[in-house]
Amino acid sequence: QVQLVESGGGLVKPGGSLRLSCAASGFTFSDYYMSWIRQAPGKGLEWVSYISSSGSTIYYADSVKGRFTISRDNAKNSLYLQMNSLRAEDTAVYYCARTDSSGWYSDYWGQGTLVTVSS
Amino acid sequence: SYVLTQPPSVSVAPGKTARITCGGNNIGSKSVHWYQQKPGQAPVLVIYYDSDRPSGIPERFSGSNSGNTATLTISRVEAGDEADYYCQVWDSSSDPWVFGGGTKLTVL
């Protein structure tokens, strides 16, 4: 069965950096787009970024553009999100999600990892 | 940027039909996807491409999309359907993915 397990969350000071990872299993990772979606405490869902199956196509939300970098390693069945210049408003649960080949929706989500940006 | 508008809350009695709307400018020209999120859990896809159901999702869940409104319909509502529901589209302007603000479904 499809499994997505995020890791790397934690407490970081404003201006700091963090790298999230997502380990995928139960499907052919290299066949799928992958996405990061976040949810601030008590708030709705906010899309962050997605990457095509080969890594050649990448999109970012305006709110993270220039600060976050998405990447993947198909040999390791892993997805990453490098987050720099973190702000308090980046505080959220970050979900890794398998995304359809058009990049239009996500059919499986991980359980998420909490990122807290606070001094 | 494209905006999706959902009612903050919808209440329905068990066994009745719940309809959750998602409004957007000419949303009928886009493909709408719906997610269910129960407290403390990750979202689950319940409808994709307006009206398709992933495997494992009950037939009680259906979707439609026309004009300026997309609708998620849950028939014969059960207590276990109580959750937040989010609509989502892909848009070619600014951020490609747009989520609605979410609707809390309460089963009375």
Short mmCIF file of N, CA and C in Angstrom, two decimals, chain A residues 60-104:
data_model
loop_
_atom_site.label_atom_id
_atom_site.label_comp_id
_atom_site.label_asym_id
_atom_site.label_seq_id
_atom_site.Cartn_x
_atom_site.Cartn_y
_atom_site.Cartn_z
N TYR A 60 6.21 26.73 -7.46
CA TYR A 60 6.17 27.17 -6.06
C TYR A 60 5.04 28.17 -5.86
N ALA A 61 4.50 28.16 -4.65
CA ALA A 61 3.58 29.21 -4.28
C ALA A 61 4.36 30.52 -4.14
N ASP A 62 3.69 31.61 -4.45
CA ASP A 62 4.36 32.91 -4.35
C ASP A 62 4.89 33.16 -2.93
N SER A 63 4.20 32.63 -1.94
CA SER A 63 4.57 32.87 -0.54
C SER A 63 5.90 32.24 -0.15
N VAL A 64 6.39 31.28 -0.93
CA VAL A 64 7.64 30.60 -0.57
C VAL A 64 8.71 30.72 -1.67
N LYS A 65 8.32 31.30 -2.80
CA LYS A 65 9.24 31.39 -3.93
C LYS A 65 10.50 32.14 -3.53
N GLY A 66 11.65 31.58 -3.88
CA GLY A 66 12.93 32.19 -3.55
C GLY A 66 13.47 31.78 -2.19
N ARG A 67 12.63 31.14 -1.38
CA ARG A 67 13.07 30.71 -0.04
C ARG A 67 13.08 29.20 0.10
N PHE A 68 12.14 28.53 -0.57
CA PHE A 68 12.02 27.08 -0.47
C PHE A 68 12.48 26.44 -1.78
N THR A 69 13.05 25.22 -1.65
CA THR A 69 13.46 24.47 -2.83
C THR A 69 12.99 23.02 -2.70
N ILE A 70 12.23 22.58 -3.68
CA ILE A 70 11.77 21.20 -3.71
C ILE A 70 12.72 20.38 -4.58
N SER A 71 12.93 19.14 -4.17
CA SER A 71 13.78 18.25 -4.97
C SER A 71 13.36 16.81 -4.69
N ARG A 72 13.87 15.91 -5.49
CA ARG A 72 13.55 14.49 -5.31
C ARG A 72 14.74 13.65 -5.72
N ASP A 73 14.79 12.45 -5.14
CA ASP A 73 15.81 11.47 -5.51
C ASP A 73 15.06 10.18 -5.84
N ASN A 74 14.85 9.93 -7.11
CA ASN A 74 14.06 8.77 -7.51
C ASN A 74 14.75 7.45 -7.15
N ALA A 75 16.05 7.46 -7.05
CA ALA A 75 16.77 6.25 -6.67
C ALA A 75 16.53 5.90 -5.20
N LYS A 76 16.24 6.93 -4.42
CA LYS A 76 16.00 6.72 -2.98
C LYS A 76 14.53 6.81 -2.62
N ASN A 77 13.66 6.97 -3.64
CA ASN A 77 12.22 7.11 -3.39
C ASN A 77 11.93 8.19 -2.34
N SER A 78 12.59 9.30 -2.53
CA SER A 78 12.48 10.36 -1.52
C SER A 78 12.22 11.73 -2.14
N LEU A 79 11.44 12.51 -1.40
CA LEU A 79 11.11 13.88 -1.75
C LEU A 79 11.66 14.79 -0.66
N TYR A 80 12.09 15.99 -1.04
CA TYR A 80 12.68 16.91 -0.07
C TYR A 80 12.10 18.30 -0.22
N LEU A 81 12.19 19.06 0.88
CA LEU A 81 11.85 20.48 0.83
C LEU A 81 12.88 21.22 1.68
N GLN A 82 13.75 21.97 1.03
CA GLN A 82 14.72 22.80 1.73
C GLN A 82 14.07 24.16 1.99
N MET A 83 13.98 24.53 3.25
CA MET A 83 13.31 25.76 3.64
C MET A 83 14.32 26.72 4.27
N ASN A 84 14.54 27.84 3.64
CA ASN A 84 15.47 28.85 4.14
C ASN A 84 14.72 30.12 4.51
N SER A 85 15.38 31.00 5.22
CA SER A 85 14.81 32.30 5.61
C SER A 85 13.40 32.12 6.18
N LEU A 86 13.28 31.20 7.10
CA LEU A 86 11.96 30.88 7.65
C LEU A 86 11.37 32.03 8.44
N ARG A 87 10.05 32.13 8.36
CA ARG A 87 9.30 33.18 9.03
C ARG A 87 8.26 32.55 9.93
N ALA A 88 7.75 33.35 10.86
CA ALA A 88 6.73 32.84 11.77
C ALA A 88 5.53 32.29 11.00
N GLU A 89 5.19 32.93 9.89
CA GLU A 89 4.02 32.50 9.12
C GLU A 89 4.25 31.19 8.35
N ASP A 90 5.46 30.65 8.41
CA ASP A 90 5.72 29.35 7.82
C ASP A 90 5.38 28.22 8.79
N THR A 91 5.04 28.58 10.02
CA THR A 91 4.66 27.58 11.01
C THR A 91 3.44 26.81 10.54
N ALA A 92 3.57 25.49 10.43
CA ALA A 92 2.49 24.67 9.88
C ALA A 92 2.87 23.20 9.95
N VAL A 93 1.87 22.36 9.76
CA VAL A 93 2.13 20.96 9.45
C VAL A 93 2.36 20.87 7.95
N TYR A 94 3.45 20.23 7.56
CA TYR A 94 3.80 20.09 6.16
C TYR A 94 3.51 18.65 5.72
N TYR A 95 2.66 18.52 4.71
CA TYR A 95 2.30 17.23 4.17
C TYR A 95 3.00 16.98 2.85
N CYS A 96 3.47 15.77 2.70
CA CYS A 96 3.98 15.27 1.43
C CYS A 96 2.82 14.53 0.77
N ALA A 97 2.63 14.70 -0.53
CA ALA A 97 1.49 14.08 -1.18
C ALA A 97 1.85 13.57 -2.58
N ARG A 98 1.39 12.37 -2.88
CA ARG A 98 1.54 11.85 -4.23
C ARG A 98 0.57 12.58 -5.15
N THR A 99 1.05 12.96 -6.29
CA THR A 99 0.28 13.82 -7.17
C THR A 99 0.14 13.18 -8.54
N ASP A 100 -0.99 13.40 -9.19
CA ASP A 100 -1.23 12.75 -10.48
C ASP A 100 -0.27 13.27 -11.54
N SER A 101 -0.20 12.59 -12.64
CA SER A 101 0.82 12.89 -13.65
C SER A 101 0.61 14.21 -14.37
N SER A 102 -0.55 14.81 -14.15
CA SER A 102 -0.78 16.15 -14.71
C SER A 102 -0.44 17.23 -13.70
N GLY A 103 -0.19 16.82 -12.46
CA GLY A 103 0.10 17.78 -11.41
C GLY A 103 -1.14 18.50 -10.91
N TRP A 104 -2.31 17.88 -11.10
CA TRP A 104 -3.55 18.59 -10.80
C TRP A 104 -4.16 18.28 -9.45
#
